[in-house]
Coordinates of C-alpha atoms and ligand atoms in Angstrom, one line a residue:
X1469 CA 89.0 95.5 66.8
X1470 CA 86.8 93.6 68.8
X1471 CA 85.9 94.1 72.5
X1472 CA 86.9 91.5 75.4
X1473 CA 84.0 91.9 78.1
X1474 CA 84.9 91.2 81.7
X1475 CA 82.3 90.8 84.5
X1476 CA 83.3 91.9 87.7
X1477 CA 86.4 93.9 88.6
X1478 CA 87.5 92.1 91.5
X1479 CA 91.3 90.9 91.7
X1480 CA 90.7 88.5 88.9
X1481 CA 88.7 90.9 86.4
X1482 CA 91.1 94.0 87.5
X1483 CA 94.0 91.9 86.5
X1484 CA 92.5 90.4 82.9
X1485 CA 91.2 93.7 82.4
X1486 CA 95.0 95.6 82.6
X1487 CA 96.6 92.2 81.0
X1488 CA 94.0 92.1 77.8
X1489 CA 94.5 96.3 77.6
X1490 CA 98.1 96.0 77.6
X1491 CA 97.6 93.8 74.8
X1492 CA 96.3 97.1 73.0
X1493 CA 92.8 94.8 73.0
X1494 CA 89.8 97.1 74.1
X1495 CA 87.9 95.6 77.5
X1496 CA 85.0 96.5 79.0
X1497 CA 84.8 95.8 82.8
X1498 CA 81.2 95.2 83.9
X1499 CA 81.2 95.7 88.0
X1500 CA 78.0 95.4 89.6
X1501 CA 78.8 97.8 92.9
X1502 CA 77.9 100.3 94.2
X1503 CA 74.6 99.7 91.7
X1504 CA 74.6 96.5 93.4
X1505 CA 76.0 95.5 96.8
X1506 CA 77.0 91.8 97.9
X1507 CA 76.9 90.8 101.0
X1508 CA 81.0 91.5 101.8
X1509 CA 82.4 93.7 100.1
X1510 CA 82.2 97.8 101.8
X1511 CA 83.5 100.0 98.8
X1512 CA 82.7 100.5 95.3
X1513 CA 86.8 99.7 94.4
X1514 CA 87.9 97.6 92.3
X1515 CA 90.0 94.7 93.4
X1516 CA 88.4 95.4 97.3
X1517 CA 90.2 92.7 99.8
X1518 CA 87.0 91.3 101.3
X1519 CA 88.9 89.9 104.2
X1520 CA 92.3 89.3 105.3
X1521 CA 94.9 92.4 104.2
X1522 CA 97.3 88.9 103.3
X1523 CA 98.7 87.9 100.2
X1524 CA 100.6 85.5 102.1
X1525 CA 104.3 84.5 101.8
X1526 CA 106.4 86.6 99.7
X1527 CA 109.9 84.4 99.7
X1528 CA 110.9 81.8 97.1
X1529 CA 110.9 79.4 99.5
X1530 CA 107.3 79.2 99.2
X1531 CA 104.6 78.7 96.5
X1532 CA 102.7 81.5 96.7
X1533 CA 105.9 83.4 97.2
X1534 CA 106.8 82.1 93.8
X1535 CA 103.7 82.6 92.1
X1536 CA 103.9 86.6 93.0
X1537 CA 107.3 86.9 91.6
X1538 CA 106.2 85.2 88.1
X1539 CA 103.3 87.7 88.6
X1540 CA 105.7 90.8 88.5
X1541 CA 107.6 89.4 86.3
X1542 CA 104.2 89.3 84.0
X1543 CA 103.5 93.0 84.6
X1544 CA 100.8 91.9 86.9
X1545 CA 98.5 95.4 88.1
X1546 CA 97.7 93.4 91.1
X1547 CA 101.0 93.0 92.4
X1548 CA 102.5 96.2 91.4
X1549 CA 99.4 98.1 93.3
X1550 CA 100.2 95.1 96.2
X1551 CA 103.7 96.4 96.8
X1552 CA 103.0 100.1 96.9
X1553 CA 100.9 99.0 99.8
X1554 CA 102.6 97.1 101.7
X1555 CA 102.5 97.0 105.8
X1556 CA 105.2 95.1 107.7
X1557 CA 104.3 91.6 107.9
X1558 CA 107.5 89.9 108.0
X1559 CA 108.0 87.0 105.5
X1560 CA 104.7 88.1 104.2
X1561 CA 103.3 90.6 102.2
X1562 CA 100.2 92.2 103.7
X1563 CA 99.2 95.6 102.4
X1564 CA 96.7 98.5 103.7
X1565 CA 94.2 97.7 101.8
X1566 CA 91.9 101.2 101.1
X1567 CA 95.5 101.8 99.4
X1568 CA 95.5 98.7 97.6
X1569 CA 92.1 98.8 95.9
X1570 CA 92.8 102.6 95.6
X1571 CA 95.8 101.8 93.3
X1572 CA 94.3 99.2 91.1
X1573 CA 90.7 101.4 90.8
X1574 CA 93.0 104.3 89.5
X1575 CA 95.0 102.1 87.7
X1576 CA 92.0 100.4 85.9
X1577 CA 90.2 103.6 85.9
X1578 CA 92.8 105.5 83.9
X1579 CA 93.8 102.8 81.0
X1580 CA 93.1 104.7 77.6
X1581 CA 91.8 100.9 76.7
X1582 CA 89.5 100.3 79.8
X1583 CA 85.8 101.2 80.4
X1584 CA 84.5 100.9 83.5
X1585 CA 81.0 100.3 83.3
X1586 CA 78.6 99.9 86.9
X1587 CA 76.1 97.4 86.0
X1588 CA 75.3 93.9 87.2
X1589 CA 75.4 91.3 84.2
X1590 CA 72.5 88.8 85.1
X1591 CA 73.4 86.7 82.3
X1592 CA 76.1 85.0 80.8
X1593 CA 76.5 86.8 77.4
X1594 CA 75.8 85.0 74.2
X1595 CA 79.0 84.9 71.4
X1596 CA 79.0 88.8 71.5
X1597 CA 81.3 91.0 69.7
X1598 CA 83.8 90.2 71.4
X1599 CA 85.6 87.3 74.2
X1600 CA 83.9 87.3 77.9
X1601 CA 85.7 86.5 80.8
X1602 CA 83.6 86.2 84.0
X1603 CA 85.1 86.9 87.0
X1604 CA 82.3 87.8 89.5
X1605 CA 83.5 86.0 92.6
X1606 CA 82.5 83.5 95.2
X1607 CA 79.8 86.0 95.9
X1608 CA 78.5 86.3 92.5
X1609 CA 75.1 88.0 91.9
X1610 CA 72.1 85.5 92.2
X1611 CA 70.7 85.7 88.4
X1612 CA 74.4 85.8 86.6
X1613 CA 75.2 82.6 89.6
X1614 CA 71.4 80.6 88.4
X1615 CA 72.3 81.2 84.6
X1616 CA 76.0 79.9 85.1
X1617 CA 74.5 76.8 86.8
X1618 CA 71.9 76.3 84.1
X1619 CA 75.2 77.0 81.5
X1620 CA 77.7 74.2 83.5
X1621 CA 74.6 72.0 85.5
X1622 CA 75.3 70.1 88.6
X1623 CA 78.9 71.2 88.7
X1624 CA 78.0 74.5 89.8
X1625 CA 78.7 74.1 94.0
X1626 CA 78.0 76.2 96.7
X1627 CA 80.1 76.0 100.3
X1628 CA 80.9 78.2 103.2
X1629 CA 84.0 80.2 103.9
X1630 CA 84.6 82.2 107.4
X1631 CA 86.5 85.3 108.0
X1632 CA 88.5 86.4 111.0
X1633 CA 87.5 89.5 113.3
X1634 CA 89.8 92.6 113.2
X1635 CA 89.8 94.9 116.6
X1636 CA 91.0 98.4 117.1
X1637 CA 94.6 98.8 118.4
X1638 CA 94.5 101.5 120.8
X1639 CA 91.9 99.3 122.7
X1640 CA 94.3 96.4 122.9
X1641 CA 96.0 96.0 126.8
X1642 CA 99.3 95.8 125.2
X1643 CA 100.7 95.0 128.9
X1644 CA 99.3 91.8 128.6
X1645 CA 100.5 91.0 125.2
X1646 CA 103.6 90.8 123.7
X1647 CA 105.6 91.1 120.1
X1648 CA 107.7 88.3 118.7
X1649 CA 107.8 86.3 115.9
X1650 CA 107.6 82.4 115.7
X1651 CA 111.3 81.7 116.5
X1652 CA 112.3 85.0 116.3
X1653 CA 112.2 84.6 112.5
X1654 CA 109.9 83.6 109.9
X1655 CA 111.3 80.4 108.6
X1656 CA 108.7 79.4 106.1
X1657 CA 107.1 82.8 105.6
X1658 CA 103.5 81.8 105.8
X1659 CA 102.4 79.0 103.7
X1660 CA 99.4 77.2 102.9
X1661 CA 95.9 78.5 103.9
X1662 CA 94.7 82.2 103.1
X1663 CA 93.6 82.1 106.8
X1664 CA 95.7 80.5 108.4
X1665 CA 98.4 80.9 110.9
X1666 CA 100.7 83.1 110.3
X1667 CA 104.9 83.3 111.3
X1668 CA 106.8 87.0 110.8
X1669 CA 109.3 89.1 111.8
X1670 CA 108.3 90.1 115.2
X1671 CA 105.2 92.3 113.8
X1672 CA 102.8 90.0 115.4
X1673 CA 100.9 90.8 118.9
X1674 CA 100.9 87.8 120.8
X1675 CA 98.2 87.6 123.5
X1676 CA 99.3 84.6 125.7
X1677 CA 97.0 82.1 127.7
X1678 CA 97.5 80.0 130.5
X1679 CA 95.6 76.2 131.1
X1680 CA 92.8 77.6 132.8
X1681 CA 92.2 81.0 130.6
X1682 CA 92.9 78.6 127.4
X1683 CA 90.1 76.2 128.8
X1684 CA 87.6 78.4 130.0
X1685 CA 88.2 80.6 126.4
X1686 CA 87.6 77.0 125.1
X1687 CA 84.5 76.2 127.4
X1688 CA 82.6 79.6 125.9
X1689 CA 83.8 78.6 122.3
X1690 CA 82.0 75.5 122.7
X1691 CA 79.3 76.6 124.3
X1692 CA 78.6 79.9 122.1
X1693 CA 75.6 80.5 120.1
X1694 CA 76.5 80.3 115.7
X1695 CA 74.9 82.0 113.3
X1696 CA 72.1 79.9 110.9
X1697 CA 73.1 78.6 107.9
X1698 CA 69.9 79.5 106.8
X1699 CA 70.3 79.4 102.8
X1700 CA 71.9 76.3 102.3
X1701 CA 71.1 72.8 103.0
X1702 CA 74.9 71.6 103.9
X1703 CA 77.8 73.5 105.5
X1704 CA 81.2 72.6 103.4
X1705 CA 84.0 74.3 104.5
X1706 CA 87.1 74.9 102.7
X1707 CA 89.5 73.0 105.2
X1708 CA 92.5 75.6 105.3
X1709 CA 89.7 78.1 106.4
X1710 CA 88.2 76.6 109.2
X1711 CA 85.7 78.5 111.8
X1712 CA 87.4 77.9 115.3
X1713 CA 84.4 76.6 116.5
X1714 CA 84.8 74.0 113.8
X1715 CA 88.2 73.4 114.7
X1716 CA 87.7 73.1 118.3
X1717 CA 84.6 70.5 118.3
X1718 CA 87.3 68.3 116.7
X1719 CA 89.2 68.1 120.6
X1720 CA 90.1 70.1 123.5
X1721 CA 93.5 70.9 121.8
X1722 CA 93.0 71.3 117.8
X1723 CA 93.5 74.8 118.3
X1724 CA 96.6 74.6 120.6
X1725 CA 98.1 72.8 117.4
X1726 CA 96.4 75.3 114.7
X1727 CA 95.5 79.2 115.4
X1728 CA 96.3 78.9 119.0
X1729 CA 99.5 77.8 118.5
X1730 CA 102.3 78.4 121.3
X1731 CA 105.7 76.8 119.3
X1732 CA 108.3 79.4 119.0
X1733 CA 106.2 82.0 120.7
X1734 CA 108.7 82.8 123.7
X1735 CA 106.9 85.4 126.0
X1736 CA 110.1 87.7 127.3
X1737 CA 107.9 88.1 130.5
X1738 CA 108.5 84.8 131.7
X1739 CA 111.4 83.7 129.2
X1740 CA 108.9 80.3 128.3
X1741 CA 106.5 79.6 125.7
X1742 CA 102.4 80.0 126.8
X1743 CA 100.0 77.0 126.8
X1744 CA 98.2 78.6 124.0
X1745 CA 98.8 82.3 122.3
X1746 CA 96.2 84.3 119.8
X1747 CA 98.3 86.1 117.2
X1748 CA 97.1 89.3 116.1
X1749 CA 98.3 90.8 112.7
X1750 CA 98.8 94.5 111.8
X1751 CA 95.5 95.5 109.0
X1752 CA 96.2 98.8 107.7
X1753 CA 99.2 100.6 106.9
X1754 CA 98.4 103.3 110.4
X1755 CA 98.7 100.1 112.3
X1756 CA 95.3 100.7 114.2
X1757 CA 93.8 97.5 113.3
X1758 CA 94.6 94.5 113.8
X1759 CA 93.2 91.1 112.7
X1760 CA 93.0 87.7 114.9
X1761 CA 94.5 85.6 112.6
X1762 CA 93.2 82.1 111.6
X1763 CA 90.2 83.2 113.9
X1764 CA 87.7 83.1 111.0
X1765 CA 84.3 82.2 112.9
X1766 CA 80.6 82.1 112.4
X1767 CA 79.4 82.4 116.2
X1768 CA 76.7 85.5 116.3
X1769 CA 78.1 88.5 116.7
X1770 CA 76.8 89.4 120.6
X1771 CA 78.4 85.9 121.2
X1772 CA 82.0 86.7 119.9
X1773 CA 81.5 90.3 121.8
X1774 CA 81.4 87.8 124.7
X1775 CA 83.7 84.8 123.6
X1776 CA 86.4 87.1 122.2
X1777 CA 87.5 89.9 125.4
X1778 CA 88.1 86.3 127.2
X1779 CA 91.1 86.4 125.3
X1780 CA 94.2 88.0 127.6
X1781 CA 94.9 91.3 126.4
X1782 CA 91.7 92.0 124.2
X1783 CA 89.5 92.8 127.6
X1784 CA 88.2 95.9 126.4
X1785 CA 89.2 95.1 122.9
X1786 CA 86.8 97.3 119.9
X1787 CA 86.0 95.2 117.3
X1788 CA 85.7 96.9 114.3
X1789 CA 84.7 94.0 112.6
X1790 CA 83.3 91.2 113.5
X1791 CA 83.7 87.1 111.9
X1792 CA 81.0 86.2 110.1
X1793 CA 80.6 83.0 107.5
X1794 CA 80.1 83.8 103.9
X1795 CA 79.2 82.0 100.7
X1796 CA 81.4 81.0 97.7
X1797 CA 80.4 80.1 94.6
X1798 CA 82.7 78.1 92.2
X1799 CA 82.3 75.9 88.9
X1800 CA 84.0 72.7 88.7
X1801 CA 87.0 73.5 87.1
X1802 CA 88.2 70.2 85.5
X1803 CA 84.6 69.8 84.0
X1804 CA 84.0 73.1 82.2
X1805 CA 87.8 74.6 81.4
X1806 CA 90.6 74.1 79.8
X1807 CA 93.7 75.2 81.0
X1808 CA 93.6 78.5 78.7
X1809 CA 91.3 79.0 81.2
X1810 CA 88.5 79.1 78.2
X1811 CA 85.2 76.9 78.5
X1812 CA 85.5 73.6 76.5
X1813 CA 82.8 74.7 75.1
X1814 CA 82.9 78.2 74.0
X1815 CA 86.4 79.3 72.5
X1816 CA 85.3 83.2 73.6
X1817 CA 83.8 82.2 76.6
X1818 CA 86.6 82.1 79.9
X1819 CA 86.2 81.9 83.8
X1820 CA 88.6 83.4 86.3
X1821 CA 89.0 84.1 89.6
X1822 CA 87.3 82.2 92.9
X1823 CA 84.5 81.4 90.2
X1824 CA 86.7 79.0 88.2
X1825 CA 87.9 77.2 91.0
X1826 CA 91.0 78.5 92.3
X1827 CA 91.0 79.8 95.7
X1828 CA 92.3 83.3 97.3
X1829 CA 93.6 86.8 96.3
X1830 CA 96.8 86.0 94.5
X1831 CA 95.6 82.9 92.5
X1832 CA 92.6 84.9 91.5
X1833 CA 94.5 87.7 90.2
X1834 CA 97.2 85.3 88.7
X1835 CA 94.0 83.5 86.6
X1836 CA 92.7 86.7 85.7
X1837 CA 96.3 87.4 84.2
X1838 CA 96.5 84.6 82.1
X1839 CA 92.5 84.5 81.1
X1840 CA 93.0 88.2 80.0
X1841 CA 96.3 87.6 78.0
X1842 CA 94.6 84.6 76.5
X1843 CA 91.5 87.0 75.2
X1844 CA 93.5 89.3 74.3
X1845 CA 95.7 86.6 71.9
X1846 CA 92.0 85.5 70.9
X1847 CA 91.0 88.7 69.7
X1848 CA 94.8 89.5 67.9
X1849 CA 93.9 86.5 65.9
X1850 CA 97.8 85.1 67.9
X1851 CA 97.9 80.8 69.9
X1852 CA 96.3 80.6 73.3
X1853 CA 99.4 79.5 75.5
X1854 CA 99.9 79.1 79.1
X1855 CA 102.9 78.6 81.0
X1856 CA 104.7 75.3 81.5
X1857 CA 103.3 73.2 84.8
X1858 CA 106.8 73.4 85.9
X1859 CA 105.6 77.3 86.8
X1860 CA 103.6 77.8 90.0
X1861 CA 101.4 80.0 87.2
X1862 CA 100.9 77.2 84.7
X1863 CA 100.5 74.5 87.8
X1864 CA 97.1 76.2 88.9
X1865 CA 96.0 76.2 85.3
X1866 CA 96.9 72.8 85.0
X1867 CA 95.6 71.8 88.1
X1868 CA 92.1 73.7 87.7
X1869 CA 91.4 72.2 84.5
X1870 CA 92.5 69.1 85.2
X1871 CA 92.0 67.8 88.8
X1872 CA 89.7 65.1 89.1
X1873 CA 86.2 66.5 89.0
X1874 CA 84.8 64.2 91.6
X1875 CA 85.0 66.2 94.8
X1876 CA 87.0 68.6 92.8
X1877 CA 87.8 71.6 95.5
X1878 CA 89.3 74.8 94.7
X1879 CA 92.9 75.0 96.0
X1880 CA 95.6 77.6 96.8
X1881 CA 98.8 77.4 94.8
X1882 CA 101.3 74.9 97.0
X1883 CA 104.4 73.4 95.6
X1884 CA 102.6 70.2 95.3
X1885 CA 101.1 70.6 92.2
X1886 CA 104.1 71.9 90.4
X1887 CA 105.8 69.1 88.4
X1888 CA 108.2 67.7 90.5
X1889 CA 112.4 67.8 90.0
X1890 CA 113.7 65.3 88.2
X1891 CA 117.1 64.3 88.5
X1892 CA 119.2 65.1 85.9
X1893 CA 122.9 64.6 84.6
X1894 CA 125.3 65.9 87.5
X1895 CA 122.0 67.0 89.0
X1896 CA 120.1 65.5 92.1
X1897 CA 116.7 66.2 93.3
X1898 CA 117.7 68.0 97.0
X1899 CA 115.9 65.5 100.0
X1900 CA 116.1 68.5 102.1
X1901 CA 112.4 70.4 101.8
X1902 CA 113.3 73.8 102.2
X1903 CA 116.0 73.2 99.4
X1904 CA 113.9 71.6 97.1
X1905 CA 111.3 74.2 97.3
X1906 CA 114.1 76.4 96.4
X1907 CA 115.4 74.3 93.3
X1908 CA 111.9 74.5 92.2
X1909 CA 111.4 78.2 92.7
X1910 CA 114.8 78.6 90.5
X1911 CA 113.4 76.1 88.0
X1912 CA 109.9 78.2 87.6
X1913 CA 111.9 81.1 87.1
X1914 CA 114.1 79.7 84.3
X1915 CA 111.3 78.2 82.3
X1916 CA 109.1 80.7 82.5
X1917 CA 111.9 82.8 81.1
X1918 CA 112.1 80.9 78.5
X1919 CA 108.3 80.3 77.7
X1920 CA 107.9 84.7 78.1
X1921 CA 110.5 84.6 75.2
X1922 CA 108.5 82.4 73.0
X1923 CA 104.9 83.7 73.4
X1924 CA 103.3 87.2 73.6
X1925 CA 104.7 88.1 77.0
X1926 CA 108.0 89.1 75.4
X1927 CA 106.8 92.7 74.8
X1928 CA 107.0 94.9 77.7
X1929 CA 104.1 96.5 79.0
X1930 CA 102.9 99.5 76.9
X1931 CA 101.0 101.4 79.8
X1932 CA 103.5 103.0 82.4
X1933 CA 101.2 101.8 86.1
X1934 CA 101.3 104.6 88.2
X1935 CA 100.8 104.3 91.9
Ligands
FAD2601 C1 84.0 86.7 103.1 C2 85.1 86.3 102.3 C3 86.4 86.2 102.9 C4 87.5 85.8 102.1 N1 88.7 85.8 102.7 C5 89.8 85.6 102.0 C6 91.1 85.8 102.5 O1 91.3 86.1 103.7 N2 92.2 85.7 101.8 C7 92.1 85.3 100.5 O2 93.1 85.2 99.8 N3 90.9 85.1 99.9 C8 89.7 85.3 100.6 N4 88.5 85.1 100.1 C9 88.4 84.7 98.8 C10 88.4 86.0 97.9 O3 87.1 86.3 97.6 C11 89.2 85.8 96.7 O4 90.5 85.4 97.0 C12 89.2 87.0 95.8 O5 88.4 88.1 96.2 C13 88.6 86.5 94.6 O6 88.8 87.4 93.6 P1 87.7 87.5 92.4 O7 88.2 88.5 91.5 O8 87.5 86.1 91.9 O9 86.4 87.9 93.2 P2 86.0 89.3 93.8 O10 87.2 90.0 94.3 O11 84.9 89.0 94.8 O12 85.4 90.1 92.6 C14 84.3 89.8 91.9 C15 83.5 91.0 91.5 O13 82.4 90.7 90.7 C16 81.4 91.6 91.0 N5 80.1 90.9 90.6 C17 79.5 89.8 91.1 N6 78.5 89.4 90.3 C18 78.4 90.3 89.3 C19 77.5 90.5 88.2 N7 76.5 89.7 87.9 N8 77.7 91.5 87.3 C20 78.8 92.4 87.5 N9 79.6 92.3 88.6 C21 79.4 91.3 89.4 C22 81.5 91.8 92.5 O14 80.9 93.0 92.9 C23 83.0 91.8 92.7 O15 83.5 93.1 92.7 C24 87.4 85.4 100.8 C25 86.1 85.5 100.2 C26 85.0 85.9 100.9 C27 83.7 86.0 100.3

């Protein structure tokens, strides 16, 4: 039987990699580190969270929410090793993430099917012995990234992305902030942007600011040195992950109506809401980090040392990390795939991950899944499928490979590119949001029931996942 090849073994590759082997299809993964280092990622595990510990929203009332639950219910790795590893997070599920990476690495790492082999791939392979999925990331190596452009020509884009500081708990004055959740509850879970703000069951630190704190924080922000952009001639951001700075040169109070957001937040100090609150987020399952979330920023380091401890309640905050802007590297979906997630114009040839356009842990990984099913069908000589665009799962294929390619930018999964309800005999489409995310949740569910009974994914996994 012929081999599939997948390079990189991030959440994307990890996730083929299991999918294809459970398939009883031989894989090779091809990861680069430790050989070879990017500029993000710390360890040499698989599937390593390169930023926030988030995979966002884990209630049906909410796409991403959905898309997870059609991921279990695929015998995705990635979720399975997600839930062992959970931290409390409210709505959402956020997990430790050494733990995470830990259970995927083993997971991968002990498949009678899988090889893990360390080596950067420079090159996209010719029509081998075997289906390639690459999956190297938005920070893929430079000679595999040149050859990829060469392969799909001006469609292959570069833009920035920014990620969020994380400081040390024990160094947080926790008399000056305070635990609550957005209106005591999460009612949304949190939706939307990998980076963005974030609602939960009162396992959020809330540092509060008055008017003058807010606007003397806001003063420094504006004022505070950013790193160069040297590499690249333009800065394009991708607009749910916004650096703060970015946010706040828009006006005094973007940020009181985005990261700095006060709604909900009642302080039990003074019974009101702030003017402005930072929310921080637990990071690790021991609960002694903790993130700023939606605080992704690309001011120097020695200025957010400065910027950030004007913050009430992070004084003599330790950062363990700092924010720091990053590159991502994506093809233009609509233009090179289709929504098997194979190029048009190589049957064996398939993208998945950030690289073919989608954007964030959980829509990587759910690419991955169907890219490494698909390969796997390819090789077993069984029909490419994907699942109907009435599934959150099918809706990112659809909408990846066909989006309009002008401007085309890579997009979390949100219920508006799901096919809509449709009203129906004794049936009516609910005008109530929440509701009809709901209905549409239920609807996913059901047809991608249906479509798991028609197509490969009727067989249970043959690999018991350990964790
Ligand atoms: C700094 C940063 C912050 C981010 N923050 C978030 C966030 O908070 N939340 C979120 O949901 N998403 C975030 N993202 C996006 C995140 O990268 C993706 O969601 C996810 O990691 C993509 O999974 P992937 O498998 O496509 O890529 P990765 O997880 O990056 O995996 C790609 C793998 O390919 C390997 N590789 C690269 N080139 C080669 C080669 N030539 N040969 C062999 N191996 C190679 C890399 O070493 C890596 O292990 C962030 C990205 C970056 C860069």
């Amino acid at each position: 039987m012929r081999t599939i090849h997948i390079i990189g073994g991030g959440l994307a590759g990890s996730e083929a990699a299991w999918q294809a082997a459970e398939r009883g299809v031989p894989v090779t993964v091809h990861e680069m580190r430790p050989v070879r280092a990017t500029a993000v990622h710390k360890t040499d595990h698989l599937a390593e969270l390169v930023c926030s510990n988030s995979f966002r929203g884990d209630k049906l009332d909410n796409a991403v929410g959905l898309l997870k639950e059609e991921m279990r219910r695929l015998g995705s790795v990635v979720m399975r090793a997600a839930d062992a590893a959970r931290v409390p997070a409210g709505a959402a599920l956020a997990v430790d993430r050494d733990r995470f990476s830990r259970g995927v690495t083993e997971a991968i790492g002990s498949h009678p099917r899988i090889t893990l082999v360390r080596e950067e791939v420079p090159r996209v392979p010719d029509a081998a012995d075997g289906p390639v999925i690459i999956a190297t990331g938005p920070l893929t190596s430079d000679s595999l990234s040149a050859d990829i452009a060469a392969m799909v020509g001006s469609d292959h884009l570069y833009f920035y992305d920014a990620i969020s500081p994380i400081v040390l708990a024990e160094t947080i004055n926790m008399s000056k902030v305070f635990r609550a959740s957005r209106w005591g509850r999460s009612l949304r879970g949190i939706s939307g942007e990998a980076c963005g703000v974030d609602d939960g069951e009162g396992d959020y630190l809330n540092c509060p600011l008055t008017k003058d704190e807010y606007e003397r924080f806001y003063g420094a922000l504006m004022t505070a040195e950013r790193a160069p952009l040297h590499e690249f001639d333009q800065a394009k951001f991708f607009e749910g992950c916004l650096p703060i700075e970015v946010m706040a040169s828009r006006g005094v109070d973007t940020l009181r109506f985005g990261p700095m957001k006060p709604v909900g937040l009642i302080d039990p100090r003074s019974g009101r809401e702030p003017y402005a609150a930072v929310q921080l987020r637990q990071d690790n399952l021991a609960g002694d980090h903790f993130s700023l979330v939606g605080f992704q920023t690309q001011m120097k380091w020695g200025e957010q040392a400065r910027v950030l401890p004007m913050i009430p309640g992070l004084e003599q905050a330790e950062f363990v990390r700092f924010g720091m802007v990053h590159r991502n590297t994506y093809i233009n979906g609509p233009t090179v795939l289709r929504e098997t997630w194979q190029t048009r114009t190589r049957d064996d040839l398939f993208f998945a991950g950030q690289i073919s356009g989608v954007e964030g842990y959980v829509e990587s990984a759910a690419s991955g899944l169907i890219a490494g099913r698909n390969a796997a069908a390819l090789v077993r000589g069984e029909p490419l499928t994907t699942p109907p665009r009435t599934t959150a799962i099918g809706a990112l294929a659809y909408y990846v490979s066909h989006a309009a390619p002008r401007n085309y930018q890579p997009t979390n999964i949100t219920f508006g590119i799901i096919a809509p309800l449709e009203a129906s005999a004794g049936r009516k489409v609910p005008r109530k949001k929440a509701e009809r995310n709901i209905a549409l949740s239920e609807r996913a569910l059901a047809d991608l029931n249906v479509w798991m009974r028609g197509t490969q994914f009727a067989n249970s996994p043959i690999h018991e996942f350990t964790n």
